[in-house]
Short mmCIF file of C-alpha atoms (C1' of nucleotides) in Angstrom, two decimals:
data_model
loop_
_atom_site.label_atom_id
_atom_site.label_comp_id
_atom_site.label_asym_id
_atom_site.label_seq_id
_atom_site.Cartn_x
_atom_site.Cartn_y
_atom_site.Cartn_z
CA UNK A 1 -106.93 50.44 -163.28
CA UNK A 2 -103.50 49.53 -165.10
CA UNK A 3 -103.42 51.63 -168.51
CA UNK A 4 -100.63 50.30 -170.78
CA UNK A 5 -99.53 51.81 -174.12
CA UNK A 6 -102.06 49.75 -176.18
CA UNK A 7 -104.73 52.09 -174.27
CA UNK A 8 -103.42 55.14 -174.73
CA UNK A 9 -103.09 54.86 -178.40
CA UNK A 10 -106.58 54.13 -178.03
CA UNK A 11 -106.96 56.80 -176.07
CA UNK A 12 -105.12 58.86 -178.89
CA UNK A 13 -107.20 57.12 -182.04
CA UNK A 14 -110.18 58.68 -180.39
CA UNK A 15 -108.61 61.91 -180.13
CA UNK A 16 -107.96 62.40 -183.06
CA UNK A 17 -111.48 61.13 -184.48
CA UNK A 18 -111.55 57.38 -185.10
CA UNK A 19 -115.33 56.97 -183.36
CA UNK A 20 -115.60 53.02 -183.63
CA UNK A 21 -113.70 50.41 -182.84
CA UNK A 22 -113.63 49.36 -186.49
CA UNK A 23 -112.21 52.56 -187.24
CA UNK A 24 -109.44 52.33 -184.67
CA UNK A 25 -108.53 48.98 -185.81
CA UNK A 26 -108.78 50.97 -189.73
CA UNK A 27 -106.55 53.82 -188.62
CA UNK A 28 -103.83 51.58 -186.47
CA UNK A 29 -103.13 49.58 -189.82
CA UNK A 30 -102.53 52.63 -191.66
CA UNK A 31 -100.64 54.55 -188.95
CA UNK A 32 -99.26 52.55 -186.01
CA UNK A 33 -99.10 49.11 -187.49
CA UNK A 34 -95.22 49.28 -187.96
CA UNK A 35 -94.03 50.44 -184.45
CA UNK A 36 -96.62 49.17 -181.89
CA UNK A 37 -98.52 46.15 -184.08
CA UNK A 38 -102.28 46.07 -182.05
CA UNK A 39 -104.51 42.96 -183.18
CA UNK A 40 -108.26 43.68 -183.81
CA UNK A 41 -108.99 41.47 -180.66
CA UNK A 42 -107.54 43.43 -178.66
CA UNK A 43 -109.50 46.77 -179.59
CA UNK A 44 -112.77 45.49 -178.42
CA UNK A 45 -112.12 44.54 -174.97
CA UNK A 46 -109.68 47.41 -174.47
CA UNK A 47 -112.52 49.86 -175.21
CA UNK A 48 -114.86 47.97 -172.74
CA UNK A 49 -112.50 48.28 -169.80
CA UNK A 50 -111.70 52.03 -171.12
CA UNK A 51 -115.95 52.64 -170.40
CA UNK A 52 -115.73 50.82 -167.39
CA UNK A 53 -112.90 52.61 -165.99
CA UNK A 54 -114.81 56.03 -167.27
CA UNK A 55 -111.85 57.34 -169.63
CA UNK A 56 -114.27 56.81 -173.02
CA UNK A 57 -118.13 57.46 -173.25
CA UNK A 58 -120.24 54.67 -175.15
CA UNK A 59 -122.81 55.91 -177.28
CA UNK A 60 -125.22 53.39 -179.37
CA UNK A 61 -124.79 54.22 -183.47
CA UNK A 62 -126.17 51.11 -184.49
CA UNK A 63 -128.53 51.66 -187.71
CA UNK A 64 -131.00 49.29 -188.40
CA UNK A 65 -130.00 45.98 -187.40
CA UNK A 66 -126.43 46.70 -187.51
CA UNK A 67 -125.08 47.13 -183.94
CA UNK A 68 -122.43 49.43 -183.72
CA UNK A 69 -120.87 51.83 -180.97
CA UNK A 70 -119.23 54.97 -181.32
CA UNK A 71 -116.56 56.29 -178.77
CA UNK A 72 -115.95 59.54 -176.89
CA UNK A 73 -112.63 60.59 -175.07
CA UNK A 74 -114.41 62.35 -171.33
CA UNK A 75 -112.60 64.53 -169.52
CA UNK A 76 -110.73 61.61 -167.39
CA UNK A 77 -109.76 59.92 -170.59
CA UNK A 78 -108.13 62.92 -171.81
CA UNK A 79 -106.69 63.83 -168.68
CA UNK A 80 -105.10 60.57 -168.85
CA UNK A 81 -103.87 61.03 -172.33
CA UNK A 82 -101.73 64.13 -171.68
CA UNK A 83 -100.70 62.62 -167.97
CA UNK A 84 -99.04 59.51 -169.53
CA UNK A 85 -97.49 61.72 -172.36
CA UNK A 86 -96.06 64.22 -169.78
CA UNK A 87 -94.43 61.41 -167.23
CA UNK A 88 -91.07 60.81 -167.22
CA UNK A 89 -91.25 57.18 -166.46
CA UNK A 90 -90.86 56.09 -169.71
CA UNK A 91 -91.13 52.19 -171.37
CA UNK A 92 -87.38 50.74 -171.34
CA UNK A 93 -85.17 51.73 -173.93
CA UNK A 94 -85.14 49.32 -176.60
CA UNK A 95 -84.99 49.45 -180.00
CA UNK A 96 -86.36 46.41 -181.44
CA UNK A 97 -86.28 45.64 -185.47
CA UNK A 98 -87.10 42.27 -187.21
CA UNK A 99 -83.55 40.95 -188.01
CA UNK A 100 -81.30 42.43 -185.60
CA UNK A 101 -80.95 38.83 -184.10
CA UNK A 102 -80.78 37.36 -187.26
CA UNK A 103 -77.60 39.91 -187.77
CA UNK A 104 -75.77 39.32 -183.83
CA UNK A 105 -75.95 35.52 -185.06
CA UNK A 106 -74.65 35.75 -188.42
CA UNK A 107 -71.57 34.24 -187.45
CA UNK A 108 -72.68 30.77 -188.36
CA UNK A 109 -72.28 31.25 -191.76
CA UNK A 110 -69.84 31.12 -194.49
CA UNK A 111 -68.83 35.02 -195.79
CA UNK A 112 -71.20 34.48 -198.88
CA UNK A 113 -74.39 33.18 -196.98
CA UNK A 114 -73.22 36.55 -193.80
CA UNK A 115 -73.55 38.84 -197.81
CA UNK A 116 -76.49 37.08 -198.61
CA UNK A 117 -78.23 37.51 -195.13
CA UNK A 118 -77.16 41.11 -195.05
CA UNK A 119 -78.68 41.87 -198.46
CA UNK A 120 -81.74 40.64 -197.35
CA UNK A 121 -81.79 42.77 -194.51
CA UNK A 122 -80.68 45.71 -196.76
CA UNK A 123 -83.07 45.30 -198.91
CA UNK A 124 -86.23 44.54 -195.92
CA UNK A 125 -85.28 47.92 -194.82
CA UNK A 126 -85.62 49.35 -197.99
CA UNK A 127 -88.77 48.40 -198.23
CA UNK A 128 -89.76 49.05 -195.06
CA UNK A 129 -89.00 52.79 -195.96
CA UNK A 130 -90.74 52.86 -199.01
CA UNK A 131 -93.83 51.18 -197.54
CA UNK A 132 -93.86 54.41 -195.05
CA UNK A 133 -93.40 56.62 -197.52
CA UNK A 134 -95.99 55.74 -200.44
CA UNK A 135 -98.49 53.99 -197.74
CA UNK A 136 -98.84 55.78 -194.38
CA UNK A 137 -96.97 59.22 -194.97
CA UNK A 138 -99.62 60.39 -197.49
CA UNK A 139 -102.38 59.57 -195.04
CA UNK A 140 -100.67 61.38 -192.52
CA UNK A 141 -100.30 64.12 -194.61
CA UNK A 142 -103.43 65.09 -195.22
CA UNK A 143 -104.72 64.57 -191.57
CA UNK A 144 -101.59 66.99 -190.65
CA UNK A 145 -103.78 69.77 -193.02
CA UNK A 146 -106.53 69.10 -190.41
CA UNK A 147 -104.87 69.45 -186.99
CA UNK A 148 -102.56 66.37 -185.73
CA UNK A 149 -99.29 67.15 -187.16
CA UNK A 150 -97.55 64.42 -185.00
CA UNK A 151 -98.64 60.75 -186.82
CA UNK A 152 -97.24 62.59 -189.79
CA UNK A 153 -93.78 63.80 -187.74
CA UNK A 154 -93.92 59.77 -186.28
CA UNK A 155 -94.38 58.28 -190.24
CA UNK A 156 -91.61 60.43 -191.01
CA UNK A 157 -89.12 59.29 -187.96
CA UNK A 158 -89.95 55.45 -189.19
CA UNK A 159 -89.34 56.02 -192.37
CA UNK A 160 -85.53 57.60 -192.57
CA UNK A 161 -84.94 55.18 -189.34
CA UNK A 162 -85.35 52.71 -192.16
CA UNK A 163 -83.77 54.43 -194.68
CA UNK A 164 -81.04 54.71 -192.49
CA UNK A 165 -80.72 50.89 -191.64
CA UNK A 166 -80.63 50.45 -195.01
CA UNK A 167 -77.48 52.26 -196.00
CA UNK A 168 -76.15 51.15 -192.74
CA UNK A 169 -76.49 47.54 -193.74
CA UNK A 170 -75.28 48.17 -197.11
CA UNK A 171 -72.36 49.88 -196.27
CA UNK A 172 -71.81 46.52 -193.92
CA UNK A 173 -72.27 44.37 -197.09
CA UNK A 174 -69.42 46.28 -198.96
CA UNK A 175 -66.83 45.87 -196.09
CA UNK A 176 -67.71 42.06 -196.14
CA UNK A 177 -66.83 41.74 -199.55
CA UNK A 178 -64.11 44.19 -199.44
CA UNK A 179 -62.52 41.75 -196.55
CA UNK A 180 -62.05 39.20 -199.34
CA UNK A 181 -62.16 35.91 -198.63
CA UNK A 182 -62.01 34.27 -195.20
CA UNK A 183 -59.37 34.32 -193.07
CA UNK A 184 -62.01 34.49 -189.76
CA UNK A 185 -61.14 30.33 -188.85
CA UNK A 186 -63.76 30.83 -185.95
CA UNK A 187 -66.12 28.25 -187.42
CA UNK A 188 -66.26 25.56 -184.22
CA UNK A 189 -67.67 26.08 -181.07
CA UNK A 190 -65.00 28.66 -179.91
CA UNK A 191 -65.50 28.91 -175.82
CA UNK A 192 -64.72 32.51 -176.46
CA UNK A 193 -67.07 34.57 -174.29
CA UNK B 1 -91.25 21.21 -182.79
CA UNK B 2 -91.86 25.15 -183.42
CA UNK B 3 -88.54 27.17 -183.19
CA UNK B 4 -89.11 30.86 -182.29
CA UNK B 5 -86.57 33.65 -182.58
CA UNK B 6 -86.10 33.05 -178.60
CA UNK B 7 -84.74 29.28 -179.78
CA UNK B 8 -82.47 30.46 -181.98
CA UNK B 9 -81.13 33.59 -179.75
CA UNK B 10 -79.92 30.31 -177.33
CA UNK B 11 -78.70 28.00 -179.80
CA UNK B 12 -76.49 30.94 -181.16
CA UNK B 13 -75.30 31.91 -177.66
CA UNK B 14 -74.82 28.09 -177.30
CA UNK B 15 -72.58 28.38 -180.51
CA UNK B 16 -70.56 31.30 -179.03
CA UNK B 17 -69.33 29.54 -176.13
CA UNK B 18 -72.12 29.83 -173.53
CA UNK B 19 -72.61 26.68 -171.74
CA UNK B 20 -75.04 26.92 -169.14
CA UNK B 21 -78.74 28.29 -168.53
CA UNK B 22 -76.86 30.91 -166.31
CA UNK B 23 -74.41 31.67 -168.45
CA UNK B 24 -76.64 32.45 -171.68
CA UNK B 25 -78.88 34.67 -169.32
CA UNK B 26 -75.88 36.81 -167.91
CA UNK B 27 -74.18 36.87 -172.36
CA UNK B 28 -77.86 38.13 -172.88
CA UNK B 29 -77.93 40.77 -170.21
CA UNK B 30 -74.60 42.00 -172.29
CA UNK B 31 -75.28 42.18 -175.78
CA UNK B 32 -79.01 40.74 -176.71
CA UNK B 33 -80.98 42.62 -174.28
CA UNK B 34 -81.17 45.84 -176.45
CA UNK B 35 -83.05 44.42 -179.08
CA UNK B 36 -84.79 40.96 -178.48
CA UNK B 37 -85.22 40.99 -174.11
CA UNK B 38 -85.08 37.54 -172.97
CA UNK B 39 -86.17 37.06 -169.03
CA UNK B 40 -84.36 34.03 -167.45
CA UNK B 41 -87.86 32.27 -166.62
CA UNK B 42 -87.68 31.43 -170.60
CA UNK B 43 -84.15 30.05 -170.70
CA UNK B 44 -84.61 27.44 -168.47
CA UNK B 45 -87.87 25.83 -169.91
CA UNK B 46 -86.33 26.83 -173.38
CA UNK B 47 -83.09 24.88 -173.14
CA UNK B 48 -85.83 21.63 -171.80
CA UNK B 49 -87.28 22.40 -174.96
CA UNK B 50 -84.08 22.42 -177.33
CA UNK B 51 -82.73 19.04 -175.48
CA UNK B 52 -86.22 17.48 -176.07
CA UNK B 53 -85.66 18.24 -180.22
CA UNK B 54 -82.84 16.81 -180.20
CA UNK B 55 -81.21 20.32 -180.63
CA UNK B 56 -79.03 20.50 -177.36
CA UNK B 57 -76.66 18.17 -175.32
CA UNK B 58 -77.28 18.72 -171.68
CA UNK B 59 -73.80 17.58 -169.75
CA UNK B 60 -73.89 17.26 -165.85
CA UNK B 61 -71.90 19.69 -164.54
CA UNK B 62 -72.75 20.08 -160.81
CA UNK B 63 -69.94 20.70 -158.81
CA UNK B 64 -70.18 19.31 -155.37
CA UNK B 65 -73.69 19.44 -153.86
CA UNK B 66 -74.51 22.52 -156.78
CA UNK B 67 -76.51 21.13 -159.25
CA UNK B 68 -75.61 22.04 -162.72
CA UNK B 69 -76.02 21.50 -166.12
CA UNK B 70 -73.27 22.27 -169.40
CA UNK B 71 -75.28 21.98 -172.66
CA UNK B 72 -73.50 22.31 -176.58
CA UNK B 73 -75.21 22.15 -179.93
CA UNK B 74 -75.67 18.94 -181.43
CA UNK B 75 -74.85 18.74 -185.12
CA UNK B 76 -79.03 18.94 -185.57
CA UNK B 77 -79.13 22.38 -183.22
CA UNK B 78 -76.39 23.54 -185.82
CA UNK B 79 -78.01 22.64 -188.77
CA UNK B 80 -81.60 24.29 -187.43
CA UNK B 81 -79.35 27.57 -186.59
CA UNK B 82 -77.73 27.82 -190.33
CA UNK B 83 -81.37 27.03 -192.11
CA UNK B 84 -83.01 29.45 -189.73
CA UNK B 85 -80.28 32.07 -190.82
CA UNK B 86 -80.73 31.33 -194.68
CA UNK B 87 -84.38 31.13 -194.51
CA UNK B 88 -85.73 34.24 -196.47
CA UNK B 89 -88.67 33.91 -194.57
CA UNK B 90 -87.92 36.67 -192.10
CA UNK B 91 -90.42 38.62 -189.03
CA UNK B 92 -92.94 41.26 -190.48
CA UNK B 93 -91.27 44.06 -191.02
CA UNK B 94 -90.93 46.42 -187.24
CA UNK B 95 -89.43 48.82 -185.83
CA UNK B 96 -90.10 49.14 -182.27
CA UNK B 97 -88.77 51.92 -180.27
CA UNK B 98 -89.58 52.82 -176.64
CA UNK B 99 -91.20 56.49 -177.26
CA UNK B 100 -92.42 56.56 -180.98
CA UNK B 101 -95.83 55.83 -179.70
CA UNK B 102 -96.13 59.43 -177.52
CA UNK B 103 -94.19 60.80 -180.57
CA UNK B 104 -97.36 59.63 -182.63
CA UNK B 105 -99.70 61.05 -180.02
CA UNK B 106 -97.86 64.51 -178.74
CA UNK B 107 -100.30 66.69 -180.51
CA UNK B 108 -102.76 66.46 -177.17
CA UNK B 109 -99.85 68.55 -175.80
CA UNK B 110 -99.20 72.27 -175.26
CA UNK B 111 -96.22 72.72 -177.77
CA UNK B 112 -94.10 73.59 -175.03
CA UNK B 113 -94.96 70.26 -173.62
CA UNK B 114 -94.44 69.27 -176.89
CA UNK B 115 -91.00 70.54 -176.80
CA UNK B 116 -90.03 68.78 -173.30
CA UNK B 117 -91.20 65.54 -174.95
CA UNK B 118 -89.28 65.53 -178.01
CA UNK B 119 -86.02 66.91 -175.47
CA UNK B 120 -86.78 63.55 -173.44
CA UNK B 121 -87.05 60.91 -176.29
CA UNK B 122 -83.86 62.65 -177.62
CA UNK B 123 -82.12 62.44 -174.59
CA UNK B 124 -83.43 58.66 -173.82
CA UNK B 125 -82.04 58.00 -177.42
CA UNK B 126 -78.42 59.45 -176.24
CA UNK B 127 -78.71 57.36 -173.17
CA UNK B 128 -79.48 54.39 -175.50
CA UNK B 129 -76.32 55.24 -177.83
CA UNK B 130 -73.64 55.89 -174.74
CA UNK B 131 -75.16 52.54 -173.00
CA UNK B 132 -74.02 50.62 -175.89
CA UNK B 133 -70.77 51.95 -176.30
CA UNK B 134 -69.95 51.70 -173.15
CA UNK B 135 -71.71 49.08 -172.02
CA UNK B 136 -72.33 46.41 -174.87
CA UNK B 137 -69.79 47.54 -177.66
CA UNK B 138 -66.14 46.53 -175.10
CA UNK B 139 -67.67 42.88 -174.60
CA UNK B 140 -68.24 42.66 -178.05
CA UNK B 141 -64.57 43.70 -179.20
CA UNK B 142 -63.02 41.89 -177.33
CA UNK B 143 -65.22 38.71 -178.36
CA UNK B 144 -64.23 39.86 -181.70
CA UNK B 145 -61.00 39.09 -181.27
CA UNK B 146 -61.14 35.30 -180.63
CA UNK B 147 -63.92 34.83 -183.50
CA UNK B 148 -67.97 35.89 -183.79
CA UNK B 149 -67.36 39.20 -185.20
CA UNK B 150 -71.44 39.76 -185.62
CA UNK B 151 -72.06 40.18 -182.00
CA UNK B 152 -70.12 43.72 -182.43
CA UNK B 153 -71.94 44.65 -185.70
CA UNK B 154 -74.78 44.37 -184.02
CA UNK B 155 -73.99 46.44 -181.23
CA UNK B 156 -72.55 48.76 -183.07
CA UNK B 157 -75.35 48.88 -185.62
CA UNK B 158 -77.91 49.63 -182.40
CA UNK B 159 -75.33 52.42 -181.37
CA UNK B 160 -75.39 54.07 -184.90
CA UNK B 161 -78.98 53.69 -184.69
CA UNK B 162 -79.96 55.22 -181.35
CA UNK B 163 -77.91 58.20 -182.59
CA UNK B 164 -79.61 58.94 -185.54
CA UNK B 165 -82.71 58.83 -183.71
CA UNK B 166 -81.09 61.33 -181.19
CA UNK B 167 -79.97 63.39 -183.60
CA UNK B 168 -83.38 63.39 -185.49
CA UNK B 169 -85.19 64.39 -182.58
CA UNK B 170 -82.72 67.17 -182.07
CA UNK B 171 -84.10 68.55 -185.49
CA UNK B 172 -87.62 67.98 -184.40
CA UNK B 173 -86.93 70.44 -181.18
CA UNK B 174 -85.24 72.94 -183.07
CA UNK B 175 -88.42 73.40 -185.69
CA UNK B 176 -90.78 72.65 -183.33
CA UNK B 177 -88.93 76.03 -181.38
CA UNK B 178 -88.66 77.61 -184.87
CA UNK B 179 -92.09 77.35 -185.46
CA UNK B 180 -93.03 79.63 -182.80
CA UNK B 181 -96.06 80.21 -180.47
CA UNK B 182 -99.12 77.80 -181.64
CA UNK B 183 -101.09 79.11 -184.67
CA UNK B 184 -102.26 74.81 -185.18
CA UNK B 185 -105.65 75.50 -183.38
CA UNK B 186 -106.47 71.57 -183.58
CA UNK B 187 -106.38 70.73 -179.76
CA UNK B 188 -110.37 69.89 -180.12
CA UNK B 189 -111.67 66.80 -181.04
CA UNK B 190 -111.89 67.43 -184.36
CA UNK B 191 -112.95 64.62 -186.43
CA UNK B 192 -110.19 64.55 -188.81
CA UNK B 193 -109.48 60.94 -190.01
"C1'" DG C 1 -126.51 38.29 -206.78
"C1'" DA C 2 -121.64 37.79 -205.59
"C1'" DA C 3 -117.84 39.87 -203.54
"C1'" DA C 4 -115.84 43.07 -200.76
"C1'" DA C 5 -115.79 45.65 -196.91
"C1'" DC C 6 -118.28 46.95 -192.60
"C1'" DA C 7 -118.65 45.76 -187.80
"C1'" DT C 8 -118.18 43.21 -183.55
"C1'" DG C 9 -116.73 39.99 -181.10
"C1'" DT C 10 -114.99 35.04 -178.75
"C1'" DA C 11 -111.96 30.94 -177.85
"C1'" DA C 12 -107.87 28.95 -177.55
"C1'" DG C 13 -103.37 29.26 -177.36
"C1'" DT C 14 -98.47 31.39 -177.22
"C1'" DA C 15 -94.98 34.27 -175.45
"C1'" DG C 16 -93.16 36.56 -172.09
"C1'" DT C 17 -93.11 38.95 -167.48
"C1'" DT C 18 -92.67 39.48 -162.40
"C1'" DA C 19 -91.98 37.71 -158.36
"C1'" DC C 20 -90.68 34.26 -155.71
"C1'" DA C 21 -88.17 29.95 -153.85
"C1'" DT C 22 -84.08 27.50 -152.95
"C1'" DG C 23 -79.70 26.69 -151.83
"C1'" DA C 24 -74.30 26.88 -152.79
"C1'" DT C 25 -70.21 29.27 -153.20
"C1'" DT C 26 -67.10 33.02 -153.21
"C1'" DC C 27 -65.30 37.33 -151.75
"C1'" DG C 28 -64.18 40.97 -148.73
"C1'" DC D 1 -69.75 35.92 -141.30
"C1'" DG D 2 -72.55 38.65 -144.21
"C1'" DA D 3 -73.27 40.11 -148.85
"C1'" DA D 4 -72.99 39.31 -153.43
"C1'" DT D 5 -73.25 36.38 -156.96
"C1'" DC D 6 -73.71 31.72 -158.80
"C1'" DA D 7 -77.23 28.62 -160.39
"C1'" DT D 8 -81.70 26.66 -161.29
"C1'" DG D 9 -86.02 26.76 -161.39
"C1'" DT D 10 -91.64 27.43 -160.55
"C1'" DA D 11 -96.24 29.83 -160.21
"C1'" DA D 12 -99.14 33.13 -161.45
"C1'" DC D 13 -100.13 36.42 -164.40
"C1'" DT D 14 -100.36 39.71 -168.50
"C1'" DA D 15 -100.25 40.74 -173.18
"C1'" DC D 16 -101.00 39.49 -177.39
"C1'" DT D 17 -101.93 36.47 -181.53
"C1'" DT D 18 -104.45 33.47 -184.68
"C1'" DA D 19 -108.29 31.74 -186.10
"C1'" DC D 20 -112.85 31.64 -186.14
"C1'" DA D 21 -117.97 33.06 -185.80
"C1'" DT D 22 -121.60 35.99 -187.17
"C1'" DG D 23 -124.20 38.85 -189.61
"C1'" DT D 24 -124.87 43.56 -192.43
"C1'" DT D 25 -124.34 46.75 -195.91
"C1'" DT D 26 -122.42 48.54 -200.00
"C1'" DT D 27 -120.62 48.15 -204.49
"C1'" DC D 28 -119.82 46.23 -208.88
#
DNA sequence: GAAAACATGTAAGTAGTTACATGATTCG
DNA sequence: CGAATCATGTAACTACTTACATGTTTTC
């Protein structure tokens, strides 16, 4: 069976202790959320083909009425884990980041709406940093104390990538207004490339 | 009709002086690729779908028996462009990165597995850096030159950013090496989160 | 006893991919 | 004249999202 990344972070929520799905779906939106976004729907029938394909164990924790499963890497789930994480054949490289395209297209506008735009960016990333920092970093922390030291190392990447973008893009902002107004005159429909 | 980032990536290549489907998909292969992949089977049905709204001109071009088709912005596919740009209402806030998810999971690794890891994802971000110098960052100059100067920020922006991450995960090597032979003693399942 | 959070899922739809099909033209 | 590249597309599939459905338990 085809494993793609979305199962091994399962794989890897198990590992380090999320039983249920509910809990996976708990942890991903306090760990994972920002660099590989997983939907709740997807959780449920990843785990059954995990069982099928023998890489998780099922095990009924339903109390009373309430049905409920917990999870279990086996052996072959592991295994798989620690394969995937020592190939070479990695994803291709690509570093994607809500308003990139926004940026490559900024040409359409006038100098003060390009500031504007590039603000807003600035200030996105900002907050994207900050949200690491005071939201998922602290969590990580304190699971680091217990044994997985790398969602904390991970937190930590995302956050100064952030943190860099955002000085990046402000430095950008003060060479814009440092060009002074416009002498660009590439407004039409330039056949350029 | 619903615009998605994909839309606007062709109405801005559109703006730039790409006329045809082929064209857009060979401008995207250059610069775009990096950070928002686009696979021909959506420019095709996507420029339909632009022409349809009104967005697009589509121009016969075939030459001889070769069937083809020249397409510029209408004043409406402008417009949409410029709003789109201005609107504050941007993506949720991601950064994806090839990688950061076997970052997140590396602690079901030996640390010198660990180590070879971290020595891959840094040398996949160098990789990333050099490809858009070399590769991505020329085109854009020299499109700088006649007008869309963003095109080149951007590039140069993913440059800066691949780097950091290299350089980051240089760090992480170094004090992962520091640290010495294993004294973490989580490789269990402990149940943690 | 109402609201929030627990817990599990399905249905329908969107976005995007891979692989293929077709043929024309250009270049060495 | 064969290979590469130009040029346009389709079919089938995969991944993923949104929105909903359903009921339970805990907490205020």
């Amino acid at each position: 069976m085809h494993l793609r990344p979305t199962s091994y972070l399962l794989l890897g929520m198990l590992r380090v202790g999320a039983a249920s799905g509910y809990a996976i779906k708990k942890t991903i939106e306090q760990s994972t959320q920002f660099f590989c976004p997983t939907s709740p729907a997807q959780v449920y029938p990843e785990l059954d083909r995990l069982e099928e394909a023998g890489l998780v164990a099922r095990r009924d924790a339903s109390r009373g009425a309430r049905r409920r499963s917990d999870f279990t890497l086996t052996a072959d789930g592991r295994e798989a884990l620690r394969r995937w994480l020592k190939s070479s054949r990695e994803e291709p490289m690509q570093i994607r980041m809500s308003g990139m395209l926004r940026l490559f297209l900024a040409d359409a506008l006038d100098p003060e709406e390009q500031r504007e735009l590039v603000q807003r960016l600035a200030q996105r990333s900002r907050d994207g940093a900050s949200h690491l920092r005071t939201e998922i970093l602290p969590v990580a922390e304190r699971l680091a104390d217990r044994g997985p030291r790398f969602p904390h190392v991970a937190a930590q990447f995302g956050a100064d990538m952030w943190q860099f973008a955002a000085e990046w893009l402000e430095r950008l902002d003060a060479e814009i207004a440092a060009r002074g107004p416009v002498e660009d005159g590439a407004d039409g429909n330039d056949a350029a490339w």
